[in-house]
mmCIF file with all atom_site columns, N, CA and C in Angstrom:
data_model
loop_
_atom_site.group_PDB
_atom_site.id
_atom_site.type_symbol
_atom_site.label_atom_id
_atom_site.label_alt_id
_atom_site.label_comp_id
_atom_site.label_asym_id
_atom_site.label_entity_id
_atom_site.label_seq_id
_atom_site.pdbx_PDB_ins_code
_atom_site.Cartn_x
_atom_site.Cartn_y
_atom_site.Cartn_z
_atom_site.occupancy
_atom_site.B_iso_or_equiv
_atom_site.pdbx_formal_charge
_atom_site.auth_seq_id
_atom_site.auth_comp_id
_atom_site.auth_asym_id
_atom_site.auth_atom_id
_atom_site.pdbx_PDB_model_num
ATOM 1   N N  . MET A 1 1  ? 23.518  3.703   -5.773  1.00 0.00 ? 1  MET A N  1
ATOM 2   C CA . MET A 1 1  ? 22.208  3.986   -4.828  1.00 0.00 ? 1  MET A CA 1
ATOM 3   C C  . MET A 1 1  ? 21.265  2.797   -4.867  1.00 0.00 ? 1  MET A C  1
ATOM 4   N N  . GLY A 1 2  ? 21.086  2.405   -5.970  1.00 0.00 ? 2  GLY A N  1
ATOM 5   C CA . GLY A 1 2  ? 20.049  1.197   -5.988  1.00 0.00 ? 2  GLY A CA 1
ATOM 6   C C  . GLY A 1 2  ? 18.596  1.627   -6.012  1.00 0.00 ? 2  GLY A C  1
ATOM 7   N N  . THR A 1 3  ? 17.874  0.511   -6.343  1.00 0.00 ? 3  THR A N  1
ATOM 8   C CA . THR A 1 3  ? 16.361  0.682   -6.327  1.00 0.00 ? 3  THR A CA 1
ATOM 9   C C  . THR A 1 3  ? 15.801  0.514   -4.851  1.00 0.00 ? 3  THR A C  1
ATOM 10  N N  . TRP A 1 4  ? 14.501  0.867   -4.729  1.00 0.00 ? 4  TRP A N  1
ATOM 11  C CA . TRP A 1 4  ? 13.968  0.694   -3.349  1.00 0.00 ? 4  TRP A CA 1
ATOM 12  C C  . TRP A 1 4  ? 13.980  -0.776  -2.995  1.00 0.00 ? 4  TRP A C  1
ATOM 13  N N  . ILE A 1 5  ? 13.784  -1.642  -3.719  1.00 0.00 ? 5  ILE A N  1
ATOM 14  C CA . ILE A 1 5  ? 13.887  -2.964  -3.285  1.00 0.00 ? 5  ILE A CA 1
ATOM 15  C C  . ILE A 1 5  ? 15.121  -3.462  -2.806  1.00 0.00 ? 5  ILE A C  1
ATOM 16  N N  . GLU A 1 6  ? 16.133  -2.953  -3.091  1.00 0.00 ? 6  GLU A N  1
ATOM 17  C CA . GLU A 1 6  ? 17.449  -3.325  -2.536  1.00 0.00 ? 6  GLU A CA 1
ATOM 18  C C  . GLU A 1 6  ? 17.620  -2.806  -1.141  1.00 0.00 ? 6  GLU A C  1
ATOM 19  N N  . LYS A 1 7  ? 16.707  -1.954  -0.930  1.00 0.00 ? 7  LYS A N  1
ATOM 20  C CA . LYS A 1 7  ? 16.802  -1.168  0.529   1.00 0.00 ? 7  LYS A CA 1
ATOM 21  C C  . LYS A 1 7  ? 15.626  -1.850  1.610   1.00 0.00 ? 7  LYS A C  1
ATOM 22  N N  . ALA A 1 8  ? 14.824  -2.617  0.896   1.00 0.00 ? 8  ALA A N  1
ATOM 23  C CA . ALA A 1 8  ? 13.633  -3.296  1.669   1.00 0.00 ? 8  ALA A CA 1
ATOM 24  C C  . ALA A 1 8  ? 13.925  -4.072  2.798   1.00 0.00 ? 8  ALA A C  1
ATOM 25  N N  . ALA A 1 9  ? 13.457  -3.779  3.957   1.00 0.00 ? 9  ALA A N  1
ATOM 26  C CA . ALA A 1 9  ? 13.743  -4.536  5.183   1.00 0.00 ? 9  ALA A CA 1
ATOM 27  C C  . ALA A 1 9  ? 13.341  -6.085  4.973   1.00 0.00 ? 9  ALA A C  1
ATOM 28  N N  . CYS A 1 10 ? 12.678  -6.283  4.078   1.00 0.00 ? 10 CYS A N  1
ATOM 29  C CA . CYS A 1 10 ? 12.250  -7.901  3.749   1.00 0.00 ? 10 CYS A CA 1
ATOM 30  C C  . CYS A 1 10 ? 13.136  -8.452  2.768   1.00 0.00 ? 10 CYS A C  1
ATOM 31  N N  . ARG A 1 11 ? 13.849  -7.939  2.234   1.00 0.00 ? 11 ARG A N  1
ATOM 32  C CA . ARG A 1 11 ? 14.683  -8.141  1.324   1.00 0.00 ? 11 ARG A CA 1
ATOM 33  C C  . ARG A 1 11 ? 15.369  -9.760  1.240   1.00 0.00 ? 11 ARG A C  1
ATOM 34  N N  . ASP A 1 12 ? 15.907  -9.916  2.338   1.00 0.00 ? 12 ASP A N  1
ATOM 35  C CA . ASP A 1 12 ? 16.359  -11.242 2.773   1.00 0.00 ? 12 ASP A CA 1
ATOM 36  C C  . ASP A 1 12 ? 15.569  -12.133 3.781   1.00 0.00 ? 12 ASP A C  1
ATOM 37  N N  . LEU A 1 13 ? 14.377  -11.944 3.762   1.00 0.00 ? 13 LEU A N  1
ATOM 38  C CA . LEU A 1 13 ? 13.497  -12.719 4.670   1.00 0.00 ? 13 LEU A CA 1
ATOM 39  C C  . LEU A 1 13 ? 12.740  -13.924 3.827   1.00 0.00 ? 13 LEU A C  1
ATOM 40  N N  . ASP A 1 14 ? 12.111  -14.699 4.706   1.00 0.00 ? 14 ASP A N  1
ATOM 41  C CA . ASP A 1 14 ? 11.311  -15.712 3.985   1.00 0.00 ? 14 ASP A CA 1
ATOM 42  C C  . ASP A 1 14 ? 10.087  -15.073 3.486   1.00 0.00 ? 14 ASP A C  1
ATOM 43  N N  . PRO A 1 15 ? 9.828   -15.323 2.149   1.00 0.00 ? 15 PRO A N  1
ATOM 44  C CA . PRO A 1 15 ? 8.738   -14.634 1.238   1.00 0.00 ? 15 PRO A CA 1
ATOM 45  C C  . PRO A 1 15 ? 7.356   -15.062 1.858   1.00 0.00 ? 15 PRO A C  1
ATOM 46  N N  . GLU A 1 16 ? 7.393   -16.147 2.530   1.00 0.00 ? 16 GLU A N  1
ATOM 47  C CA . GLU A 1 16 ? 6.069   -16.793 3.036   1.00 0.00 ? 16 GLU A CA 1
ATOM 48  C C  . GLU A 1 16 ? 5.462   -15.691 4.153   1.00 0.00 ? 16 GLU A C  1
ATOM 49  N N  . ILE A 1 17 ? 6.226   -14.841 4.728   1.00 0.00 ? 17 ILE A N  1
ATOM 50  C CA . ILE A 1 17 ? 5.711   -13.934 5.698   1.00 0.00 ? 17 ILE A CA 1
ATOM 51  C C  . ILE A 1 17 ? 4.884   -13.038 4.917   1.00 0.00 ? 17 ILE A C  1
ATOM 52  N N  . PHE A 1 18 ? 5.163   -12.666 3.829   1.00 0.00 ? 18 PHE A N  1
ATOM 53  C CA . PHE A 1 18 ? 4.496   -11.627 3.170   1.00 0.00 ? 18 PHE A CA 1
ATOM 54  C C  . PHE A 1 18 ? 3.397   -12.107 2.030   1.00 0.00 ? 18 PHE A C  1
ATOM 55  N N  . PHE A 1 19 ? 3.720   -13.500 1.651   1.00 0.00 ? 19 PHE A N  1
ATOM 56  C CA . PHE A 1 19 ? 2.960   -13.951 0.669   1.00 0.00 ? 19 PHE A CA 1
ATOM 57  C C  . PHE A 1 19 ? 2.438   -15.393 1.114   1.00 0.00 ? 19 PHE A C  1
ATOM 58  N N  . PRO A 1 20 ? 1.678   -15.457 2.339   1.00 0.00 ? 20 PRO A N  1
ATOM 59  C CA . PRO A 1 20 ? 1.213   -16.488 3.108   1.00 0.00 ? 20 PRO A CA 1
ATOM 60  C C  . PRO A 1 20 ? 0.181   -17.486 2.167   1.00 0.00 ? 20 PRO A C  1
ATOM 61  N N  . ILE A 1 21 ? 0.445   -18.840 2.509   1.00 0.00 ? 21 ILE A N  1
ATOM 62  C CA . ILE A 1 21 ? -0.546  -19.655 1.604   1.00 0.00 ? 21 ILE A CA 1
ATOM 63  C C  . ILE A 1 21 ? -2.099  -19.586 2.353   1.00 0.00 ? 21 ILE A C  1
ATOM 64  N N  . GLY A 1 22 ? -2.762  -19.507 1.399   1.00 0.00 ? 22 GLY A N  1
ATOM 65  C CA . GLY A 1 22 ? -4.230  -19.385 1.814   1.00 0.00 ? 22 GLY A CA 1
ATOM 66  C C  . GLY A 1 22 ? -4.929  -18.104 1.431   1.00 0.00 ? 22 GLY A C  1
ATOM 67  N N  . ALA A 1 23 ? -6.287  -17.931 1.606   1.00 0.00 ? 23 ALA A N  1
ATOM 68  C CA . ALA A 1 23 ? -7.095  -16.857 1.160   1.00 0.00 ? 23 ALA A CA 1
ATOM 69  C C  . ALA A 1 23 ? -6.668  -15.491 2.111   1.00 0.00 ? 23 ALA A C  1
ATOM 70  N N  . ALA A 1 24 ? -6.360  -15.714 3.187   1.00 0.00 ? 24 ALA A N  1
ATOM 71  C CA . ALA A 1 24 ? -5.994  -14.452 4.071   1.00 0.00 ? 24 ALA A CA 1
ATOM 72  C C  . ALA A 1 24 ? -4.955  -14.991 4.879   1.00 0.00 ? 24 ALA A C  1
ATOM 73  N N  . PRO A 1 25 ? -4.071  -14.041 5.215   1.00 0.00 ? 25 PRO A N  1
ATOM 74  C CA . PRO A 1 25 ? -2.963  -14.102 6.198   1.00 0.00 ? 25 PRO A CA 1
ATOM 75  C C  . PRO A 1 25 ? -3.279  -14.455 7.512   1.00 0.00 ? 25 PRO A C  1
ATOM 76  N N  . ALA A 1 26 ? -2.705  -15.407 8.139   1.00 0.00 ? 26 ALA A N  1
ATOM 77  C CA . ALA A 1 26 ? -2.916  -15.485 9.624   1.00 0.00 ? 26 ALA A CA 1
ATOM 78  C C  . ALA A 1 26 ? -2.611  -14.279 10.497  1.00 0.00 ? 26 ALA A C  1
ATOM 79  N N  . VAL A 1 27 ? -3.311  -14.083 11.551  1.00 0.00 ? 27 VAL A N  1
ATOM 80  C CA . VAL A 1 27 ? -3.196  -13.066 12.499  1.00 0.00 ? 27 VAL A CA 1
ATOM 81  C C  . VAL A 1 27 ? -1.559  -12.834 12.679  1.00 0.00 ? 27 VAL A C  1
ATOM 82  N N  . SER A 1 28 ? -0.906  -13.897 13.146  1.00 0.00 ? 28 SER A N  1
ATOM 83  C CA . SER A 1 28 ? 0.539   -13.779 13.324  1.00 0.00 ? 28 SER A CA 1
ATOM 84  C C  . SER A 1 28 ? 1.249   -13.495 12.261  1.00 0.00 ? 28 SER A C  1
ATOM 85  N N  . GLN A 1 29 ? 1.035   -13.890 11.148  1.00 0.00 ? 29 GLN A N  1
ATOM 86  C CA . GLN A 1 29 ? 1.874   -13.633 9.978   1.00 0.00 ? 29 GLN A CA 1
ATOM 87  C C  . GLN A 1 29 ? 1.724   -12.169 9.483   1.00 0.00 ? 29 GLN A C  1
ATOM 88  N N  . LEU A 1 30 ? 0.429   -11.760 9.541   1.00 0.00 ? 30 LEU A N  1
ATOM 89  C CA . LEU A 1 30 ? 0.181   -10.292 9.542   1.00 0.00 ? 30 LEU A CA 1
ATOM 90  C C  . LEU A 1 30 ? 0.783   -9.395  10.309  1.00 0.00 ? 30 LEU A C  1
ATOM 91  N N  . ARG A 1 31 ? 0.783   -9.732  11.773  1.00 0.00 ? 31 ARG A N  1
ATOM 92  C CA . ARG A 1 31 ? 1.442   -8.936  12.696  1.00 0.00 ? 31 ARG A CA 1
ATOM 93  C C  . ARG A 1 31 ? 2.871   -8.882  12.412  1.00 0.00 ? 31 ARG A C  1
ATOM 94  N N  . GLN A 1 32 ? 3.723   -9.967  11.981  1.00 0.00 ? 32 GLN A N  1
ATOM 95  C CA . GLN A 1 32 ? 5.022   -10.126 11.770  1.00 0.00 ? 32 GLN A CA 1
ATOM 96  C C  . GLN A 1 32 ? 5.304   -9.072  10.479  1.00 0.00 ? 32 GLN A C  1
ATOM 97  N N  . ALA A 1 33 ? 4.627   -9.450  9.459   1.00 0.00 ? 33 ALA A N  1
ATOM 98  C CA . ALA A 1 33 ? 4.783   -8.602  8.231   1.00 0.00 ? 33 ALA A CA 1
ATOM 99  C C  . ALA A 1 33 ? 4.762   -7.126  8.556   1.00 0.00 ? 33 ALA A C  1
ATOM 100 N N  . ARG A 1 34 ? 3.668   -6.694  9.119   1.00 0.00 ? 34 ARG A N  1
ATOM 101 C CA . ARG A 1 34 ? 3.707   -5.164  9.535   1.00 0.00 ? 34 ARG A CA 1
ATOM 102 C C  . ARG A 1 34 ? 4.794   -4.892  10.458  1.00 0.00 ? 34 ARG A C  1
ATOM 103 N N  . ARG A 1 35 ? 4.989   -5.527  11.562  1.00 0.00 ? 35 ARG A N  1
ATOM 104 C CA . ARG A 1 35 ? 6.057   -5.217  12.201  1.00 0.00 ? 35 ARG A CA 1
ATOM 105 C C  . ARG A 1 35 ? 7.334   -4.910  11.360  1.00 0.00 ? 35 ARG A C  1
ATOM 106 N N  . ILE A 1 36 ? 7.677   -5.738  10.348  1.00 0.00 ? 36 ILE A N  1
ATOM 107 C CA . ILE A 1 36 ? 8.829   -5.535  9.499   1.00 0.00 ? 36 ILE A CA 1
ATOM 108 C C  . ILE A 1 36 ? 8.667   -4.354  8.721   1.00 0.00 ? 36 ILE A C  1
ATOM 109 N N  . CYS A 1 37 ? 7.527   -4.205  8.121   1.00 0.00 ? 37 CYS A N  1
ATOM 110 C CA . CYS A 1 37 ? 7.129   -3.114  7.082   1.00 0.00 ? 37 CYS A CA 1
ATOM 111 C C  . CYS A 1 37 ? 7.263   -1.807  7.841   1.00 0.00 ? 37 CYS A C  1
ATOM 112 N N  . GLY A 1 38 ? 6.802   -1.868  9.290   1.00 0.00 ? 38 GLY A N  1
ATOM 113 C CA . GLY A 1 38 ? 6.647   -0.470  10.082  1.00 0.00 ? 38 GLY A CA 1
ATOM 114 C C  . GLY A 1 38 ? 8.082   -0.111  10.243  1.00 0.00 ? 38 GLY A C  1
ATOM 115 N N  . ALA A 1 39 ? 9.178   -0.650  10.258  1.00 0.00 ? 39 ALA A N  1
ATOM 116 C CA . ALA A 1 39 ? 10.383  -0.288  10.397  1.00 0.00 ? 39 ALA A CA 1
ATOM 117 C C  . ALA A 1 39 ? 11.235  -0.149  9.208   1.00 0.00 ? 39 ALA A C  1
ATOM 118 N N  . CYS A 1 40 ? 10.594  -0.342  7.875   1.00 0.00 ? 40 CYS A N  1
ATOM 119 C CA . CYS A 1 40 ? 11.381  -0.188  6.916   1.00 0.00 ? 40 CYS A CA 1
ATOM 120 C C  . CYS A 1 40 ? 11.533  1.135   6.289   1.00 0.00 ? 40 CYS A C  1
ATOM 121 N N  . SER A 1 41 ? 12.620  1.576   5.742   1.00 0.00 ? 41 SER A N  1
ATOM 122 C CA . SER A 1 41 ? 12.745  2.938   5.138   1.00 0.00 ? 41 SER A CA 1
ATOM 123 C C  . SER A 1 41 ? 12.106  3.117   4.083   1.00 0.00 ? 41 SER A C  1
ATOM 124 N N  . VAL A 1 42 ? 11.730  1.918   3.167   1.00 0.00 ? 42 VAL A N  1
ATOM 125 C CA . VAL A 1 42 ? 11.137  2.258   1.857   1.00 0.00 ? 42 VAL A CA 1
ATOM 126 C C  . VAL A 1 42 ? 9.607   1.715   1.875   1.00 0.00 ? 42 VAL A C  1
ATOM 127 N N  . ARG A 1 43 ? 9.165   1.705   2.871   1.00 0.00 ? 43 ARG A N  1
ATOM 128 C CA . ARG A 1 43 ? 7.614   1.370   2.999   1.00 0.00 ? 43 ARG A CA 1
ATOM 129 C C  . ARG A 1 43 ? 6.752   2.011   2.199   1.00 0.00 ? 43 ARG A C  1
ATOM 130 N N  . GLY A 1 44 ? 6.891   3.231   2.146   1.00 0.00 ? 44 GLY A N  1
ATOM 131 C CA . GLY A 1 44 ? 5.930   4.114   1.189   1.00 0.00 ? 44 GLY A CA 1
ATOM 132 C C  . GLY A 1 44 ? 6.161   3.645   -0.356  1.00 0.00 ? 44 GLY A C  1
ATOM 133 N N  . GLN A 1 45 ? 7.509   3.561   -0.628  1.00 0.00 ? 45 GLN A N  1
ATOM 134 C CA . GLN A 1 45 ? 7.682   3.314   -2.135  1.00 0.00 ? 45 GLN A CA 1
ATOM 135 C C  . GLN A 1 45 ? 7.110   1.768   -2.411  1.00 0.00 ? 45 GLN A C  1
ATOM 136 N N  . CYS A 1 46 ? 7.095   0.845   -1.455  1.00 0.00 ? 46 CYS A N  1
ATOM 137 C CA . CYS A 1 46 ? 6.786   -0.352  -1.672  1.00 0.00 ? 46 CYS A CA 1
ATOM 138 C C  . CYS A 1 46 ? 5.084   -0.467  -2.014  1.00 0.00 ? 46 CYS A C  1
ATOM 139 N N  . LEU A 1 47 ? 4.528   0.265   -1.038  1.00 0.00 ? 47 LEU A N  1
ATOM 140 C CA . LEU A 1 47 ? 3.113   0.388   -1.222  1.00 0.00 ? 47 LEU A CA 1
ATOM 141 C C  . LEU A 1 47 ? 2.708   1.038   -2.326  1.00 0.00 ? 47 LEU A C  1
ATOM 142 N N  . ARG A 1 48 ? 3.286   2.296   -2.682  1.00 0.00 ? 48 ARG A N  1
ATOM 143 C CA . ARG A 1 48 ? 3.152   2.769   -4.058  1.00 0.00 ? 48 ARG A CA 1
ATOM 144 C C  . ARG A 1 48 ? 3.206   1.824   -5.163  1.00 0.00 ? 48 ARG A C  1
ATOM 145 N N  . TYR A 1 49 ? 4.303   1.010   -5.334  1.00 0.00 ? 49 TYR A N  1
ATOM 146 C CA . TYR A 1 49 ? 4.467   0.130   -6.346  1.00 0.00 ? 49 TYR A CA 1
ATOM 147 C C  . TYR A 1 49 ? 3.445   -1.085  -6.422  1.00 0.00 ? 49 TYR A C  1
ATOM 148 N N  . ALA A 1 50 ? 3.198   -1.350  -5.273  1.00 0.00 ? 50 ALA A N  1
ATOM 149 C CA . ALA A 1 50 ? 1.927   -2.371  -5.185  1.00 0.00 ? 50 ALA A CA 1
ATOM 150 C C  . ALA A 1 50 ? 0.754   -1.837  -5.847  1.00 0.00 ? 50 ALA A C  1
ATOM 151 N N  . LEU A 1 51 ? 0.371   -0.454  -5.614  1.00 0.00 ? 51 LEU A N  1
ATOM 152 C CA . LEU A 1 51 ? -0.906  -0.035  -5.872  1.00 0.00 ? 51 LEU A CA 1
ATOM 153 C C  . LEU A 1 51 ? -0.680  0.401   -7.422  1.00 0.00 ? 51 LEU A C  1
ATOM 154 N N  . GLU A 1 52 ? 0.406   0.809   -7.707  1.00 0.00 ? 52 GLU A N  1
ATOM 155 C CA . GLU A 1 52 ? 0.519   1.329   -9.170  1.00 0.00 ? 52 GLU A CA 1
ATOM 156 C C  . GLU A 1 52 ? 0.639   0.052   -10.132 1.00 0.00 ? 52 GLU A C  1
ATOM 157 N N  . THR A 1 53 ? 0.933   -1.038  -9.755  1.00 0.00 ? 53 THR A N  1
ATOM 158 C CA . THR A 1 53 ? 1.214   -2.152  -10.552 1.00 0.00 ? 53 THR A CA 1
ATOM 159 C C  . THR A 1 53 ? -0.009  -3.025  -10.317 1.00 0.00 ? 53 THR A C  1
ATOM 160 N N  . GLY A 1 54 ? -0.878  -3.029  -9.417  1.00 0.00 ? 54 GLY A N  1
ATOM 161 C CA . GLY A 1 54 ? -1.948  -3.810  -9.096  1.00 0.00 ? 54 GLY A CA 1
ATOM 162 C C  . GLY A 1 54 ? -1.671  -5.140  -8.511  1.00 0.00 ? 54 GLY A C  1
ATOM 163 N N  . GLN A 1 55 ? -0.692  -5.175  -7.610  1.00 0.00 ? 55 GLN A N  1
ATOM 164 C CA . GLN A 1 55 ? -0.442  -6.464  -7.005  1.00 0.00 ? 55 GLN A CA 1
ATOM 165 C C  . GLN A 1 55 ? -1.448  -6.921  -6.254  1.00 0.00 ? 55 GLN A C  1
ATOM 166 N N  . GLN A 1 56 ? -1.763  -8.120  -6.500  1.00 0.00 ? 56 GLN A N  1
ATOM 167 C CA . GLN A 1 56 ? -3.209  -8.702  -5.937  1.00 0.00 ? 56 GLN A CA 1
ATOM 168 C C  . GLN A 1 56 ? -3.113  -9.712  -4.853  1.00 0.00 ? 56 GLN A C  1
ATOM 169 N N  . ALA A 1 57 ? -1.838  -10.165 -4.660  1.00 0.00 ? 57 ALA A N  1
ATOM 170 C CA . ALA A 1 57 ? -1.356  -11.161 -3.641  1.00 0.00 ? 57 ALA A CA 1
ATOM 171 C C  . ALA A 1 57 ? -0.286  -10.441 -2.739  1.00 0.00 ? 57 ALA A C  1
ATOM 172 N N  . GLY A 1 58 ? -0.248  -11.038 -1.353  1.00 0.00 ? 58 GLY A N  1
ATOM 173 C CA . GLY A 1 58 ? 0.776   -10.708 -0.568  1.00 0.00 ? 58 GLY A CA 1
ATOM 174 C C  . GLY A 1 58 ? 0.443   -9.316  0.283   1.00 0.00 ? 58 GLY A C  1
ATOM 175 N N  . ILE A 1 59 ? 1.447   -9.196  1.097   1.00 0.00 ? 59 ILE A N  1
ATOM 176 C CA . ILE A 1 59 ? 1.473   -7.860  2.083   1.00 0.00 ? 59 ILE A CA 1
ATOM 177 C C  . ILE A 1 59 ? 2.452   -6.937  1.387   1.00 0.00 ? 59 ILE A C  1
ATOM 178 N N  . TRP A 1 60 ? 2.118   -5.625  1.198   1.00 0.00 ? 60 TRP A N  1
ATOM 179 C CA . TRP A 1 60 ? 3.157   -4.824  0.508   1.00 0.00 ? 60 TRP A CA 1
ATOM 180 C C  . TRP A 1 60 ? 2.894   -3.418  1.142   1.00 0.00 ? 60 TRP A C  1
ATOM 181 N N  . GLY A 1 61 ? 4.148   -2.847  1.783   1.00 0.00 ? 61 GLY A N  1
ATOM 182 C CA . GLY A 1 61 ? 4.018   -1.840  2.397   1.00 0.00 ? 61 GLY A CA 1
ATOM 183 C C  . GLY A 1 61 ? 3.277   -1.993  3.770   1.00 0.00 ? 61 GLY A C  1
ATOM 184 N N  . GLY A 1 62 ? 3.041   -3.022  4.217   1.00 0.00 ? 62 GLY A N  1
ATOM 185 C CA . GLY A 1 62 ? 2.201   -3.229  5.455   1.00 0.00 ? 62 GLY A CA 1
ATOM 186 C C  . GLY A 1 62 ? 0.807   -3.493  5.147   1.00 0.00 ? 62 GLY A C  1
ATOM 187 N N  . ALA A 1 63 ? 0.203   -3.253  3.784   1.00 0.00 ? 63 ALA A N  1
ATOM 188 C CA . ALA A 1 63 ? -1.149  -3.448  3.492   1.00 0.00 ? 63 ALA A CA 1
ATOM 189 C C  . ALA A 1 63 ? -1.490  -4.750  2.987   1.00 0.00 ? 63 ALA A C  1
ATOM 190 N N  . THR A 1 64 ? -2.625  -5.357  3.363   1.00 0.00 ? 64 THR A N  1
ATOM 191 C CA . THR A 1 64 ? -3.143  -6.561  2.715   1.00 0.00 ? 64 THR A CA 1
ATOM 192 C C  . THR A 1 64 ? -3.677  -6.332  1.294   1.00 0.00 ? 64 THR A C  1
ATOM 193 N N  . GLU A 1 65 ? -4.064  -7.315  0.491   1.00 0.00 ? 65 GLU A N  1
ATOM 194 C CA . GLU A 1 65 ? -4.885  -7.188  -0.647  1.00 0.00 ? 65 GLU A CA 1
ATOM 195 C C  . GLU A 1 65 ? -5.965  -6.312  -0.632  1.00 0.00 ? 65 GLU A C  1
ATOM 196 N N  . GLY A 1 66 ? -6.729  -6.768  0.479   1.00 0.00 ? 66 GLY A N  1
ATOM 197 C CA . GLY A 1 66 ? -8.161  -5.958  0.645   1.00 0.00 ? 66 GLY A CA 1
ATOM 198 C C  . GLY A 1 66 ? -7.974  -4.568  1.014   1.00 0.00 ? 66 GLY A C  1
ATOM 199 N N  . GLU A 1 67 ? -6.942  -4.452  1.769   1.00 0.00 ? 67 GLU A N  1
ATOM 200 C CA . GLU A 1 67 ? -6.640  -2.979  2.054   1.00 0.00 ? 67 GLU A CA 1
ATOM 201 C C  . GLU A 1 67 ? -6.301  -1.889  0.976   1.00 0.00 ? 67 GLU A C  1
ATOM 202 N N  . ARG A 1 68 ? -5.449  -2.588  0.071   1.00 0.00 ? 68 ARG A N  1
ATOM 203 C CA . ARG A 1 68 ? -4.973  -2.039  -0.985  1.00 0.00 ? 68 ARG A CA 1
ATOM 204 C C  . ARG A 1 68 ? -6.115  -1.819  -2.155  1.00 0.00 ? 68 ARG A C  1
ATOM 205 N N  . ARG A 1 69 ? -7.077  -2.843  -2.077  1.00 0.00 ? 69 ARG A N  1
ATOM 206 C CA . ARG A 1 69 ? -8.124  -2.636  -3.013  1.00 0.00 ? 69 ARG A CA 1
ATOM 207 C C  . ARG A 1 69 ? -9.035  -1.551  -2.684  1.00 0.00 ? 69 ARG A C  1
ATOM 208 N N  . ALA A 1 70 ? -9.258  -1.490  -1.395  1.00 0.00 ? 70 ALA A N  1
ATOM 209 C CA . ALA A 1 70 ? -9.990  -0.310  -0.784  1.00 0.00 ? 70 ALA A CA 1
ATOM 210 C C  . ALA A 1 70 ? -9.361  1.039   -1.190  1.00 0.00 ? 70 ALA A C  1
ATOM 211 N N  . MET A 1 71 ? -8.065  0.933   -0.993  1.00 0.00 ? 71 MET A N  1
ATOM 212 C CA . MET A 1 71 ? -7.351  2.384   -1.349  1.00 0.00 ? 71 MET A CA 1
ATOM 213 C C  . MET A 1 71 ? -7.442  2.655   -2.760  1.00 0.00 ? 71 MET A C  1
ATOM 214 N N  . ARG A 1 72 ? -7.492  1.587   -3.784  1.00 0.00 ? 72 ARG A N  1
ATOM 215 C CA . ARG A 1 72 ? -7.536  1.896   -5.165  1.00 0.00 ? 72 ARG A CA 1
ATOM 216 C C  . ARG A 1 72 ? -9.148  2.302   -5.334  1.00 0.00 ? 72 ARG A C  1
ATOM 217 N N  . GLU A 1 73 ? -10.160 1.851   -4.679  1.00 0.00 ? 73 GLU A N  1
ATOM 218 C CA . GLU A 1 73 ? -11.462 2.145   -4.848  1.00 0.00 ? 73 GLU A CA 1
ATOM 219 C C  . GLU A 1 73 ? -11.587 3.624   -4.468  1.00 0.00 ? 73 GLU A C  1
ATOM 220 N N  . GLU A 1 74 ? -10.985 3.879   -3.256  1.00 0.00 ? 74 GLU A N  1
ATOM 221 C CA . GLU A 1 74 ? -11.129 5.428   -3.047  1.00 0.00 ? 74 GLU A CA 1
ATOM 222 C C  . GLU A 1 74 ? -10.684 6.345   -4.056  1.00 0.00 ? 74 GLU A C  1
ATOM 223 N N  . VAL A 1 75 ? -9.476  5.912   -4.546  1.00 0.00 ? 75 VAL A N  1
ATOM 224 C CA . VAL A 1 75 ? -8.891  6.962   -5.590  1.00 0.00 ? 75 VAL A CA 1
ATOM 225 C C  . VAL A 1 75 ? -9.740  6.982   -6.799  1.00 0.00 ? 75 VAL A C  1
ATOM 226 N N  . LEU A 1 76 ? -10.303 5.764   -7.123  1.00 0.00 ? 76 LEU A N  1
ATOM 227 C CA . LEU A 1 76 ? -11.223 5.599   -8.429  1.00 0.00 ? 76 LEU A CA 1
ATOM 228 C C  . LEU A 1 76 ? -12.563 6.380   -8.290  1.00 0.00 ? 76 LEU A C  1
ATOM 229 N N  . HIS A 1 77 ? -13.166 6.556   -6.986  1.00 0.00 ? 77 HIS A N  1
ATOM 230 C CA . HIS A 1 77 ? -14.485 7.216   -6.766  1.00 0.00 ? 77 HIS A CA 1
ATOM 231 C C  . HIS A 1 77 ? -14.156 8.584   -6.323  1.00 0.00 ? 77 HIS A C  1
ATOM 232 N N  . GLY A 1 78 ? -12.873 9.112   -6.360  1.00 0.00 ? 78 GLY A N  1
ATOM 233 C CA . GLY A 1 78 ? -12.609 10.484  -6.161  1.00 0.00 ? 78 GLY A CA 1
ATOM 234 C C  . GLY A 1 78 ? -12.400 10.925  -4.713  1.00 0.00 ? 78 GLY A C  1
ATOM 235 N N  . ALA A 1 79 ? -12.485 9.878   -3.901  1.00 0.00 ? 79 ALA A N  1
ATOM 236 C CA . ALA A 1 79 ? -12.300 10.241  -2.392  1.00 0.00 ? 79 ALA A CA 1
ATOM 237 C C  . ALA A 1 79 ? -11.058 10.745  -2.165  1.00 0.00 ? 79 ALA A C  1
ATOM 238 N N  . ARG A 1 80 ? -10.887 11.746  -1.110  1.00 0.00 ? 80 ARG A N  1
ATOM 239 C CA . ARG A 1 80 ? -9.557  12.199  -0.675  1.00 0.00 ? 80 ARG A CA 1
ATOM 240 C C  . ARG A 1 80 ? -8.818  11.170  0.153   1.00 0.00 ? 80 ARG A C  1
ATOM 241 N N  . ILE A 1 81 ? -7.451  11.066  0.015   1.00 0.00 ? 81 ILE A N  1
ATOM 242 C CA . ILE A 1 81 ? -6.800  10.051  0.765   1.00 0.00 ? 81 ILE A CA 1
ATOM 243 C C  . ILE A 1 81 ? -5.870  10.653  1.839   1.00 0.00 ? 81 ILE A C  1
#
């Protein structure tokens, strides 16, 4: 059966799409990554992994670092997601 990583839509794609160079991803890179993530069958598992392991770089499950940081803050402050 394998792990969720083996089923990821991004598995064989250029990592620079998801880990762009610079402080923030270019709009076109973000759109491309989100389009790929949106069609991925393991998107939720990917995002959960990024949140649980504190991934600070890249786009995981369609979410940027800033978006993941906001999700973590909501959980830490007891807000409902």
